[in-house]
PDB file of C-alpha atoms in Angstrom:
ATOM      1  CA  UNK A   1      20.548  83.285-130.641  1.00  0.00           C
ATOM      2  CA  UNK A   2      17.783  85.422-129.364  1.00  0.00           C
ATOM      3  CA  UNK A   3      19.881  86.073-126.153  1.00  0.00           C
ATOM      4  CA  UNK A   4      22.417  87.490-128.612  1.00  0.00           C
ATOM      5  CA  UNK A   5      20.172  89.590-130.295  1.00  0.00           C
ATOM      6  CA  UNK A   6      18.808  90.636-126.611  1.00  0.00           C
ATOM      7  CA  UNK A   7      22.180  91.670-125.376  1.00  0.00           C
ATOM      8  CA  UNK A   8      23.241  93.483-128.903  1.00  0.00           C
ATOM      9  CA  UNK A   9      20.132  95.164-128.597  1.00  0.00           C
ATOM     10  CA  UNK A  10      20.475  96.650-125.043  1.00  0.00           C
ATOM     11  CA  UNK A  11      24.043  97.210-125.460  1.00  0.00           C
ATOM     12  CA  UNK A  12      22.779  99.619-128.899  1.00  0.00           C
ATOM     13  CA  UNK A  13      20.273 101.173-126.468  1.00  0.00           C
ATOM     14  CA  UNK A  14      22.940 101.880-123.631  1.00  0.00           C
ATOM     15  CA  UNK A  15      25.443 103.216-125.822  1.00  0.00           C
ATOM     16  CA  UNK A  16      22.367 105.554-127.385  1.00  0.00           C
ATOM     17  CA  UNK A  17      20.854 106.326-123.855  1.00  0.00           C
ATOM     18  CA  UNK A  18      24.900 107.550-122.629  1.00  0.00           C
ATOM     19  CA  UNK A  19      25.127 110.076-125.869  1.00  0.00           C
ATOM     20  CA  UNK A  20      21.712 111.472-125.402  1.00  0.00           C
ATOM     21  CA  UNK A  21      21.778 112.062-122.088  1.00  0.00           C
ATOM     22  CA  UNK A  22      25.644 113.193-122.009  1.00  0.00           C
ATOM     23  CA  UNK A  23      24.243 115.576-124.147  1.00  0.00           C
ATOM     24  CA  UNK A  24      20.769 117.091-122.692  1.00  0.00           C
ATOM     25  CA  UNK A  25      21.032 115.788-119.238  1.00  0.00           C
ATOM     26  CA  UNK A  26      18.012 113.419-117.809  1.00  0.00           C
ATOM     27  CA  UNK A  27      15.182 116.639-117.954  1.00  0.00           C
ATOM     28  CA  UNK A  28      16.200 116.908-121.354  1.00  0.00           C
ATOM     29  CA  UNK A  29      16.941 113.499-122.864  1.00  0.00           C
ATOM     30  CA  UNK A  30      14.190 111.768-124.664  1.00  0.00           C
ATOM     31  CA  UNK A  31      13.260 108.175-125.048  1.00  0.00           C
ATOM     32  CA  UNK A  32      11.838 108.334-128.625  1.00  0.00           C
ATOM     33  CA  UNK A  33      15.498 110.196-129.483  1.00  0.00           C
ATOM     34  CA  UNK A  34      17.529 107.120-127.711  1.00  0.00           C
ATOM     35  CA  UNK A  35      15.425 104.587-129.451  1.00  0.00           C
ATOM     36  CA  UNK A  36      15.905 105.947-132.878  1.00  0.00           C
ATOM     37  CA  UNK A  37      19.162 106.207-132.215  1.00  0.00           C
ATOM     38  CA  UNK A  38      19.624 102.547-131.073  1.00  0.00           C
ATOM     39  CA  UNK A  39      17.980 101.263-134.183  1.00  0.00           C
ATOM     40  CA  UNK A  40      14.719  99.921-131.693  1.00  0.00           C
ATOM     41  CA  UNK A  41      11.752 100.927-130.411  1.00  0.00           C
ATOM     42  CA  UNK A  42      10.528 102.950-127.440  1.00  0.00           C
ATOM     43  CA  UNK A  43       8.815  99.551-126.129  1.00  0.00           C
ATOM     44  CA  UNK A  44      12.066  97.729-126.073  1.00  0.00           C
ATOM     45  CA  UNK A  45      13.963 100.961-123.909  1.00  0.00           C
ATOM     46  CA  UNK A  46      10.763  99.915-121.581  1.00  0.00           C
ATOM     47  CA  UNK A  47      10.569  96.202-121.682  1.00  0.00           C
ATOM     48  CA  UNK A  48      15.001  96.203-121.036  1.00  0.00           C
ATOM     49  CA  UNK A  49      14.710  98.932-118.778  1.00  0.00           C
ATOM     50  CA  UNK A  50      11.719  99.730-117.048  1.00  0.00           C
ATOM     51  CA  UNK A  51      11.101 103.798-117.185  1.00  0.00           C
ATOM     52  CA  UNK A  52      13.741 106.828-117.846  1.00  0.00           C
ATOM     53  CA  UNK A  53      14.932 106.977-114.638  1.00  0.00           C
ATOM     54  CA  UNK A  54      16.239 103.383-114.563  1.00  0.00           C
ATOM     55  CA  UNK A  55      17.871 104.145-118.284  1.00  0.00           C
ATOM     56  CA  UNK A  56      19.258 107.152-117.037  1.00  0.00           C
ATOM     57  CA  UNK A  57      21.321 105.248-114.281  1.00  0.00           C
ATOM     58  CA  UNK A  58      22.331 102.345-116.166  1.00  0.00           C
ATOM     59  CA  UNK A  59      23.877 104.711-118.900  1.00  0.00           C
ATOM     60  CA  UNK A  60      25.553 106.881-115.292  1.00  0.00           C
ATOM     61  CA  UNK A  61      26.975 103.641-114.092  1.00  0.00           C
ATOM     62  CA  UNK A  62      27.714 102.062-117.720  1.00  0.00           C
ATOM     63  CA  UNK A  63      30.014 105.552-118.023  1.00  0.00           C
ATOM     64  CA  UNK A  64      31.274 105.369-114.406  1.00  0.00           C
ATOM     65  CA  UNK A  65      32.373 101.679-114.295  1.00  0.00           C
ATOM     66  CA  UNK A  66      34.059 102.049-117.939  1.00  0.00           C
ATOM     67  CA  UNK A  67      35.880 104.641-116.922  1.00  0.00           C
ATOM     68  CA  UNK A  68      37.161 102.769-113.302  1.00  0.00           C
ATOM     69  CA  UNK A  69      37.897  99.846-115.502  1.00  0.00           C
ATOM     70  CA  UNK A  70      39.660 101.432-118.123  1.00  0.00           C
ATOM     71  CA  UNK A  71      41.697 104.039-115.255  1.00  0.00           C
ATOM     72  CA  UNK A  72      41.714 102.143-111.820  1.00  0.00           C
ATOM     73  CA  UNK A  73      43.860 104.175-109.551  1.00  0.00           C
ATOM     74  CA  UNK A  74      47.598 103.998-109.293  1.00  0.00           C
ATOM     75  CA  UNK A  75      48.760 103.948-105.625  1.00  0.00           C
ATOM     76  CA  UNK A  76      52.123 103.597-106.522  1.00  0.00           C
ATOM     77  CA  UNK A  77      52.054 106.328-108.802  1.00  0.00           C
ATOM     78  CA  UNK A  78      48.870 108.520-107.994  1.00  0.00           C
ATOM     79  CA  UNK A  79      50.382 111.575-110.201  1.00  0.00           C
ATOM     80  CA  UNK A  80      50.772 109.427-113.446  1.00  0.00           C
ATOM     81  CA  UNK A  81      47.164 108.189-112.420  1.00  0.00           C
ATOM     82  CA  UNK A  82      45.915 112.220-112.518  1.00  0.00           C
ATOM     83  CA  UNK A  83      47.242 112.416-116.156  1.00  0.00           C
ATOM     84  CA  UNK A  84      45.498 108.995-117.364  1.00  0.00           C
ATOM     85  CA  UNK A  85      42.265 110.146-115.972  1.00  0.00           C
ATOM     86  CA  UNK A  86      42.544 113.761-117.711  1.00  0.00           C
ATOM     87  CA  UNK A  87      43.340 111.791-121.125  1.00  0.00           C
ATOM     88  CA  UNK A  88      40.590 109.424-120.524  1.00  0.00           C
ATOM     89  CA  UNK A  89      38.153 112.857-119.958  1.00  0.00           C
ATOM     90  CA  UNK A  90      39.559 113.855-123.308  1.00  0.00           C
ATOM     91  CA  UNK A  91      38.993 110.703-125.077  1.00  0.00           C
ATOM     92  CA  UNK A  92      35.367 110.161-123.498  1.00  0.00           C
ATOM     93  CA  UNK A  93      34.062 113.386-122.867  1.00  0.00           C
ATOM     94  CA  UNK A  94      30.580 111.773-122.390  1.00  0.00           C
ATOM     95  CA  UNK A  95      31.086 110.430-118.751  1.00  0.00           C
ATOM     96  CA  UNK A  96      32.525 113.271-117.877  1.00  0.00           C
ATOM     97  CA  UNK A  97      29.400 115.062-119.600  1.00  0.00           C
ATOM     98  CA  UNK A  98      26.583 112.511-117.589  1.00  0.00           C
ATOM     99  CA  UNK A  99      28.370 112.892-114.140  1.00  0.00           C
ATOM    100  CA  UNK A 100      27.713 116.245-114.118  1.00  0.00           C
ATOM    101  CA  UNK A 101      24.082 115.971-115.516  1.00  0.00           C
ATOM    102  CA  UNK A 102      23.542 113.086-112.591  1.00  0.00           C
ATOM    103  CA  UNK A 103      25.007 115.407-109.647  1.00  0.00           C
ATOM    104  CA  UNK A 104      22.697 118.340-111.307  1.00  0.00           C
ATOM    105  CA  UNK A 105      19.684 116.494-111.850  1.00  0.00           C
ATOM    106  CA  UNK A 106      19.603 113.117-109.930  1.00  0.00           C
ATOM    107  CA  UNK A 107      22.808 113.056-107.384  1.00  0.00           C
ATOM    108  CA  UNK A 108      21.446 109.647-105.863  1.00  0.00           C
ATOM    109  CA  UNK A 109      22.690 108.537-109.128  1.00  0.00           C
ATOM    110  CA  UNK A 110      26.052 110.262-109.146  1.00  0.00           C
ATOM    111  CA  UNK A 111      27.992 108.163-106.927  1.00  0.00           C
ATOM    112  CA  UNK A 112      29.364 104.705-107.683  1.00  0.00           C
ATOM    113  CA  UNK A 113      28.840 101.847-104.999  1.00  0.00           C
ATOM    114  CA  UNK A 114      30.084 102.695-101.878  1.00  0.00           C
ATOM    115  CA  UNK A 115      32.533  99.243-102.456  1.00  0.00           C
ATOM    116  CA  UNK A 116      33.979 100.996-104.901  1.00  0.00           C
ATOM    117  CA  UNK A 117      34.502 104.520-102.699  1.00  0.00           C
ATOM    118  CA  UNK A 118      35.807 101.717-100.529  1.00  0.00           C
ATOM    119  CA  UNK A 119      38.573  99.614-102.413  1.00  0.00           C
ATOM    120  CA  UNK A 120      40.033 103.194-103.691  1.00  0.00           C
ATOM    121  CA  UNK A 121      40.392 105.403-100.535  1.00  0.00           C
ATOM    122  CA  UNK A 122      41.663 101.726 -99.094  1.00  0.00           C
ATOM    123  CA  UNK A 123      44.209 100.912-101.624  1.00  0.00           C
ATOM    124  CA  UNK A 124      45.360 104.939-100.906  1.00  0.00           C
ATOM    125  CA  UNK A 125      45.857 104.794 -97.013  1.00  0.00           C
ATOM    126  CA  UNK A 126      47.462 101.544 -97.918  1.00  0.00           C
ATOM    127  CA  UNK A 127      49.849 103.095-100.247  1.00  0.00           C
ATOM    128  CA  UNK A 128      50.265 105.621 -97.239  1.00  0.00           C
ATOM    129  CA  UNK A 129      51.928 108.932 -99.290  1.00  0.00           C
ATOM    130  CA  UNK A 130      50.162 111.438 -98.734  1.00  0.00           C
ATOM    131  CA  UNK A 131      49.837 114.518 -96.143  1.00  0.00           C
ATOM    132  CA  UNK A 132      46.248 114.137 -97.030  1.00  0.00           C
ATOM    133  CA  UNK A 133      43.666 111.887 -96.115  1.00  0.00           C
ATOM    134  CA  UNK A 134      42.149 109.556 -99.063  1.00  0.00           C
ATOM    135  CA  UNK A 135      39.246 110.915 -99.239  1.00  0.00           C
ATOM    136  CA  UNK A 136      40.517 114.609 -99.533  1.00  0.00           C
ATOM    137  CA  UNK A 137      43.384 113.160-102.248  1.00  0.00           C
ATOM    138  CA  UNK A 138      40.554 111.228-104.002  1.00  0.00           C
ATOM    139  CA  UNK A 139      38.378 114.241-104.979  1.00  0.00           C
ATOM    140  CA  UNK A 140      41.650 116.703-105.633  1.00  0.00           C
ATOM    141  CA  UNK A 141      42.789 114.437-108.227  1.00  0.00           C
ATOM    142  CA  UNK A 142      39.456 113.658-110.269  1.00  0.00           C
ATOM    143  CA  UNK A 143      38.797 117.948-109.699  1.00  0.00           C
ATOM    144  CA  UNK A 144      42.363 118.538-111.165  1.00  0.00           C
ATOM    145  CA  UNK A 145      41.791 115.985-113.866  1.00  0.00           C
ATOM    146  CA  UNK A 146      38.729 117.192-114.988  1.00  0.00           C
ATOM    147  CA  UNK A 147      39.204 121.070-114.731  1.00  0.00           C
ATOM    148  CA  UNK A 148      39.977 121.473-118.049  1.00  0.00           C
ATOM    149  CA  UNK A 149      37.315 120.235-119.322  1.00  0.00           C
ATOM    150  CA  UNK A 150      35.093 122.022-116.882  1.00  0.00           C
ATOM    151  CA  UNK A 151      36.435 125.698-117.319  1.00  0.00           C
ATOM    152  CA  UNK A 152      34.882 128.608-118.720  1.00  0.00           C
ATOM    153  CA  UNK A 153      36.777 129.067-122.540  1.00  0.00           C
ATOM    154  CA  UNK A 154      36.986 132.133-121.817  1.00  0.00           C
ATOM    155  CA  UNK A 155      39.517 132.082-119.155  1.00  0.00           C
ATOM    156  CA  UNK A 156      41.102 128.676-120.919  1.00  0.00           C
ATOM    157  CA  UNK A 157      42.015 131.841-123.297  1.00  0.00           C
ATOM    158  CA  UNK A 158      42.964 134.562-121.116  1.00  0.00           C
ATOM    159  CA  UNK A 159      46.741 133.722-121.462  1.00  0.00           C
ATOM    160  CA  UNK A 160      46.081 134.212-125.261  1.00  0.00           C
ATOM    161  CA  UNK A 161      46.826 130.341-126.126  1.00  0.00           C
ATOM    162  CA  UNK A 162      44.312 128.356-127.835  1.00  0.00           C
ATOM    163  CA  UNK A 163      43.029 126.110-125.210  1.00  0.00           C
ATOM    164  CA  UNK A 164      42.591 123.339-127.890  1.00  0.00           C
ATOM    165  CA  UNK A 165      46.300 123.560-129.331  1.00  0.00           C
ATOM    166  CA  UNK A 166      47.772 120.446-128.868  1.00  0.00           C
ATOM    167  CA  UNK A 167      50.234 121.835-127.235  1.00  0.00           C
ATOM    168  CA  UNK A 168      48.535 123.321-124.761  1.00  0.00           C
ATOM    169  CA  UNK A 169      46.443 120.494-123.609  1.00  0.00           C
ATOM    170  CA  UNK A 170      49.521 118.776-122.964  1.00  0.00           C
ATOM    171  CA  UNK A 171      50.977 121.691-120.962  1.00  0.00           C
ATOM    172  CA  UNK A 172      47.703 121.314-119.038  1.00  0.00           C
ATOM    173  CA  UNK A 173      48.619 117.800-118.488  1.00  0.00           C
ATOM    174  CA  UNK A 174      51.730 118.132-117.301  1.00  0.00           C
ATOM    175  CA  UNK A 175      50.363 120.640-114.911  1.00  0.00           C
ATOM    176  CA  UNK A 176      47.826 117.886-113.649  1.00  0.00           C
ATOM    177  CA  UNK A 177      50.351 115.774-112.950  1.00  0.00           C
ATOM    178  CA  UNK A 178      52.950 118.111-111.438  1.00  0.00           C
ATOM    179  CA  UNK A 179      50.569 119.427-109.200  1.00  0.00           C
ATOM    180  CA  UNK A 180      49.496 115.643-107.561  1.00  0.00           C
ATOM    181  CA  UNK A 181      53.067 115.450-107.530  1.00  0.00           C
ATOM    182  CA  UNK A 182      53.732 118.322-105.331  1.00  0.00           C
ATOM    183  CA  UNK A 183      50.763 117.638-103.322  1.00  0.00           C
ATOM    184  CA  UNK A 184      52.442 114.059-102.250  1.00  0.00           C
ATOM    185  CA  UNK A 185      55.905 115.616-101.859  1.00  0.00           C
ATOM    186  CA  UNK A 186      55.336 118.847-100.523  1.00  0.00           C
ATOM    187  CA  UNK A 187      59.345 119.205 -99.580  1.00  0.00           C
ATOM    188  CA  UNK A 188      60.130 118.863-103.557  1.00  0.00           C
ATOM    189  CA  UNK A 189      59.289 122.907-103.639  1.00  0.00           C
TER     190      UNK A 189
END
């Protein structure tokens, strides 16, 4: 039972430790906040986790691995792929939030394993699409997938559209997904 209690516990503090930092970013995020959030105490963040930067990186790769396990590329179908990953940046704005907090503050922490760099740009060159090389394809898709989210209002607005209309974010979407489209089948133009 204590095991339980243990992994309930650390889960609580994980969950906590992703918000807070999502939110302020390592410089800014603060144990005592995470541990009253969690329902524990700052001695528990310490005794599961060692020191802040340790928390920090098991929130980053708690975030990073949810997100590859809940939207694991698509090969087959790399521009329906683009528009899962910009609804699962609308649904869980936080990893979206701590990646760019970990390539600010602490990029040894932004990346995931390099097994997992591996198995995707594999499974692409596999699939074998695209004028582009995986890597290249890889970080097109995740920018056009998260642009959206990483714009200045401002120029979301300049069209005179709300850029949080419904409508409009799925105009956006489409957009996403035509434009990995195009870029695998240039000769559609």
């Amino acid at each position: 039972m204590p095991s339980r209690d243990a992994q309930t516990t650390k889960a609580h503090i994980l969950r906590a430790a992703l918000e807070d930092f999502a939110e302020h970013g390592y410089a800014g995020g603060r144990i005592e906040r995470i541990a009253k959030a969690a329902g524990t105490n700052v001695r528990m963040i310490y005794a599961y986790y060692g020191n802040k930067d340790k928390l920090f990186d098991a929130a980053f790769t708690q975030a990073i691995t949810s997100m590859a396990a809940a939207v694991p590329p698509r090969p087959e179908d790399l521009a329906a792929w683009a528009g899962d990953l910009f609804d699962y940046h609308s649904r869980e704005p936080t990893t979206l939030r701590i990646s760019m907090w970990a390539q600010l503050e602490r990029p040894q922490t932004a990346s995931e394993p390099m097994e997992n760099y591996l198995a995707k740009t594999t499974a692409l060159r596999a699939a074998g699409s695209a004028p582009l090389t995986a890597v290249d394809l890889l970080v097109l898709i995740y920018a056009m997938s998260q642009a959206w989210y990483l714009t200045p209002v401002g120029l979301l607005q300049a069209d005179g559209q709300d850029p949080d209309d419904p409508r409009r974010i799925a105009a956006h979407r489409q957009a996403v997904v035509t434009a990995v489209t195009r870029i695998l089948r240039p000769e559609t133009d």
